[in-house]
C-alpha positions as MATLAB code, in Angstrom:
seq = 'MADHFGAFSFVDRITGFTPGVRARGEFAVPAGLAAFPSCLVAEAVGQLAAWVAMARVEFRGRPVAALANETRFHGDVAPGNVLGLAVEIDSCDDEAVAYAGRATSGGALAIELLDCLAPMLPAAEFDSPEELAARFELLRGPGAPPGRFHGVPMAQIVRGAGVAGESLAAVLHVPATAPFFADHFPRRPVYPATLLLDAQIGLALQLATEAPDRPAGTQAVPVRMTHVKIRSFTAPGDVLALDARRASTGGGTGQVMLRARLNDKTVATARLEYAPRRVA';
ca = [
      27.051    9.721   11.811;
      26.128   10.075   15.476;
      24.020    6.910   15.728;
      26.544    4.629   14.011;
      27.824    2.034   16.503;
      25.435    3.439   19.108;
      21.765    3.134   18.222;
      21.826   -0.622   17.557;
      25.232   -1.907   18.689;
      25.432   -4.258   21.671;
      29.104   -5.153   22.119;
      31.107   -2.710   24.242;
      34.280   -4.748   24.425;
      35.735   -8.023   23.191;
      37.407   -9.584   26.209;
      38.641  -12.820   24.662;
      39.384  -13.655   21.044;
      40.683  -16.638   19.094;
      40.623  -15.633   15.400;
      37.905  -17.427   13.471;
      37.158  -19.759   16.381;
      35.593  -18.083   19.433;
      35.162  -14.844   21.315;
      33.927  -13.411   24.577;
      32.574   -9.942   25.089;
      30.413   -7.723   27.232;
      27.741   -5.079   26.945;
      26.630   -2.797   29.763;
      22.858   -2.398   29.553;
      22.133    1.272   30.371;
      20.381    1.635   33.721;
      17.998    4.278   32.413;
      16.186    1.969   30.006;
      12.650    0.855   30.768;
      13.534   -2.702   29.683;
      16.018   -4.718   27.637;
      14.027   -7.414   25.832;
      15.293  -10.865   24.946;
      15.431   -9.961   21.256;
      18.208   -7.466   21.992;
      20.064  -10.008   24.125;
      19.990  -12.367   21.138;
      21.105   -9.506   18.906;
      24.123   -8.913   21.167;
      25.209  -12.545   20.829;
      24.792  -12.388   17.062;
      26.780   -9.169   16.842;
      29.722  -10.707   18.698;
      29.682  -13.587   16.219;
      29.536  -11.057   13.385;
      32.730   -9.364   14.592;
      34.555  -12.696   14.599;
      33.242  -13.517   11.118;
      34.039  -10.111    9.623;
      37.573  -10.201   10.991;
      37.995  -13.721    9.586;
      37.295  -12.493    6.023;
      39.168   -9.205    6.541;
      35.938   -7.186    6.410;
      35.145   -8.133    2.822;
      31.807   -9.494    4.005;
      29.454   -9.266    6.934;
      26.744  -11.625    8.243;
      23.202  -10.432    7.567;
      19.919  -12.015    8.713;
      21.452  -14.701   10.901;
      19.093  -17.567   11.688;
      19.151  -19.549   14.928;
      17.690  -23.000   14.456;
      16.941  -22.955   18.179;
      16.795  -20.121   20.711;
      16.367  -20.988   24.386;
      15.074  -18.312   26.732;
      16.340  -18.738   30.297;
      15.803  -15.442   32.089;
      15.230  -11.719   31.855;
      17.966   -9.095   31.704;
      17.435   -6.002   33.832;
      18.642   -2.527   32.837;
      21.895   -1.746   34.639;
      23.219   -5.297   34.306;
      26.261   -6.290   32.271;
      25.789   -8.947   29.607;
      28.487  -11.574   29.341;
      28.628  -12.775   25.721;
      30.273  -15.868   24.271;
      30.294  -17.392   20.780;
      31.841  -20.483   19.204;
      32.355  -20.483   15.429;
      31.727  -23.805   13.699;
      32.735  -22.608   10.237;
      33.306  -19.307    8.465;
      34.246  -18.266    4.929;
      33.203  -15.669    2.366;
      29.891  -17.462    1.844;
      28.497  -18.023    5.355;
      29.207  -18.299    9.061;
      27.867  -21.024   11.357;
      28.036  -20.527   15.104;
      26.453  -20.975   18.538;
      26.422  -18.530   21.418;
      24.999  -17.496   24.759;
      24.560  -14.537   27.055;
      24.635  -14.341   30.834;
      23.453  -11.636   33.194;
      24.378  -11.454   36.865;
      26.052  -14.842   36.555;
      22.863  -16.524   35.295;
      22.267  -17.835   31.803;
      19.891  -15.513   29.936;
      19.726  -16.907   26.401;
      21.252  -19.572   24.187;
      21.465  -19.537   20.393;
      22.071  -22.967   18.859;
      22.891  -24.005   15.310;
      23.017  -20.483   13.846;
      23.718  -19.751   10.198;
      24.162  -16.407    8.444;
      25.004  -15.647    4.817;
      28.045  -13.415    4.323;
      27.157  -10.523    2.027;
      29.499   -7.829    0.661;
      30.247   -5.558    3.623;
      30.545   -2.451    1.457;
      26.863   -2.724    0.485;
      25.857   -2.173    4.099;
      28.653   -0.276    5.852;
      32.160    1.078    5.465;
      34.674   -1.791    5.716;
      37.285    0.676    6.970;
      35.022    1.913    9.761;
      34.135   -1.654   10.703;
      37.808   -2.594   10.923;
      38.566    0.451   13.074;
      35.648   -0.337   15.363;
      36.851   -3.912   15.757;
      40.270   -2.697   16.900;
      38.585   -0.395   19.422;
      36.509   -3.281   20.804;
      39.602   -5.489   21.001;
      41.461   -2.734   22.880;
      40.060   -0.259   25.404;
      36.457   -0.863   24.358;
      33.700    1.524   23.348;
      32.232    4.059   25.776;
      29.148    2.481   27.404;
      25.742    4.111   27.534;
      25.347    5.119   23.888;
      22.214    2.987   23.462;
      19.039    4.850   24.401;
      16.408    2.300   23.511;
      14.577    1.361   20.334;
      11.388    3.082   19.167;
       9.047    0.156   18.741;
       7.014   -0.295   15.590;
       3.308    0.466   15.700;
       1.342   -2.768   15.971;
      -2.400   -2.757   15.306;
      -4.240   -5.824   16.500;
      -6.636   -7.454   14.058;
      -9.175  -10.256   14.087;
      -8.775  -13.781   15.369;
     -10.389  -16.673   17.190;
     -10.053  -16.375   20.979;
      -7.322  -18.682   22.236;
      -6.690  -20.118   18.767;
      -5.442  -17.450   16.372;
      -4.581  -13.769   16.274;
      -3.634  -11.297   13.557;
      -1.978   -7.881   13.610;
      -0.426   -5.279   11.341;
       3.105   -4.054   12.044;
       4.016   -0.597   10.738;
       7.797   -0.399   10.410;
       9.054    3.143   11.113;
      10.034    5.083    8.017;
      12.843    6.680   10.007;
      14.519    5.674   13.275;
      17.972    6.103   14.834;
      18.732    2.386   14.553;
      18.651    2.540   10.750;
      21.893    4.545   10.911;
      23.430    1.521   12.602;
      21.538   -1.267   10.807;
      22.821   -0.370    8.264;
      24.352    3.004    7.254;
      24.467    2.255    3.517;
      21.370    0.048    3.295;
      18.805    0.470    6.080;
      17.162   -2.822    7.060;
      14.598   -3.411    9.804;
      16.378   -5.740   12.267;
      15.073   -9.298   12.126;
      15.322   -9.477   15.916;
      12.808   -6.625   16.243;
      10.436   -8.380   13.863;
      10.773  -11.592   15.871;
      10.163   -9.627   19.075;
       6.878   -8.342   17.635;
       5.918  -11.884   16.658;
       6.770  -13.187   20.129;
       4.599  -10.468   21.648;
       1.680  -11.509   19.442;
       2.185  -15.174   20.380;
       2.193  -14.381   24.104;
      -0.994  -12.305   23.760;
      -2.634  -15.300   22.140;
      -1.363  -17.671   24.834;
      -2.473  -15.346   27.636;
      -6.023  -15.312   26.277;
      -6.175  -19.103   25.976;
      -8.835  -20.794   28.123;
      -6.355  -23.379   29.471;
      -3.993  -20.786   30.992;
      -3.693  -21.525   34.737;
      -5.043  -18.773   36.964;
      -2.448  -16.410   38.364;
       0.088  -17.053   35.592;
       1.368  -15.328   32.504;
       2.785  -16.948   29.382;
       6.545  -16.615   28.860;
       8.710  -17.775   25.929;
      10.733  -20.939   26.450;
      12.094  -21.861   23.039;
      11.942  -20.552   19.473;
      12.653  -22.832   16.506;
      12.229  -23.063   12.730;
      13.071  -19.386   12.202;
      13.304  -18.416    8.534;
      13.835  -14.861    7.281;
      13.043  -14.918    3.583;
      13.616  -11.260    2.649;
      14.733   -7.924    4.048;
      12.194   -5.541    5.588;
      12.712   -1.928    4.559;
      11.889    1.294    6.435;
       8.193    2.107    6.084;
       7.073   -1.424    5.179;
       3.740   -2.650    6.530;
       3.731   -6.305    7.562;
       0.777   -8.585    8.226;
       1.438  -10.814   11.249;
      -0.499  -13.908   12.224;
      -0.188  -16.414   15.056;
      -1.868  -19.793   15.433;
      -1.756  -22.016   18.516;
      -0.929  -25.715   18.283;
       0.047  -28.560   20.644;
      -1.540  -26.987   23.709;
      -2.325  -28.227   27.194;
      -1.943  -27.161   30.801;
      -0.933  -23.630   29.903;
       1.964  -24.743   27.687;
       1.971  -24.899   23.933;
       3.355  -23.853   20.589;
       2.451  -20.946   18.373;
       3.092  -20.910   14.633;
       4.136  -17.443   13.469;
       4.205  -15.778   10.075;
       4.906  -12.285    8.731;
       3.904  -11.225    5.217;
       4.505   -8.220    2.987;
       1.960   -7.824    0.185;
       1.009  -11.508    0.525;
       4.661  -12.572    0.263;
       5.998  -14.451    3.278;
       8.824  -12.529    4.950;
       9.426  -14.566    8.109;
       8.194  -17.715    9.827;
       8.954  -19.209   13.223;
       7.610  -21.473   15.966;
       7.449  -20.378   19.610;
       7.086  -22.645   22.625;
       5.737  -21.049   25.803;
       4.976  -22.004   29.393;
       3.108  -20.418   32.302;
       4.967  -18.379   34.916;
       3.400  -17.578   38.279;
       2.674  -13.870   38.660;
       4.149  -12.513   41.891;
];
């Protein structure tokens, strides 16, 4: 499967490893990409933690739908840069893994994931345990060839109604087919939660940008994301209703409450804090 370990894999090499305790790794962001959004940086950190967790349980299980109680956004990552990844495992068994992690780019902190928790589900339901084990040995050794990632086709998002500066709605059409489904996951395709959260962040920033209290000459940027809950998997072809509502605003800063629903059933919720950044 050509896209396996390529279309949605963000660890090229594991450079430091203490079994079940911590790891360091790296991922070379291809220079030809138009951008490498923060959601993929967070995904890279989570994937490094997943390798530690899977090795800890001898690839019987794998973390799925990891939740970060707090994500701190520190800076952008430019295509062509190398991500430095680090994770610390608080606990790990066949039931769940708890961890924290961070990513740097060009020596500067890019993102922090704090108080993360992921259920461990049977690995064989999602991927081949044998292929996962072989991949882990490759990452621990010479590393994977860089440059296999060619970007992610973004879901179609159709903006809906709302109240200017207060609320905004949209419909997200998950692709029925996409290369990343061969990587996430080969035996059970699931729309990555990080891509869903990226769409929700985009909606929140649109809402913040249109707010009447936004200082002139600035744009809204994410600062912190909390209270993330993923309640169910999103399948290829699903159509999600997104909504965003501003709260605790003032001086161009504020919070946005986010929700995604499938057929009136809540799929994901989160809270985003944003701040103004001067436009150059």
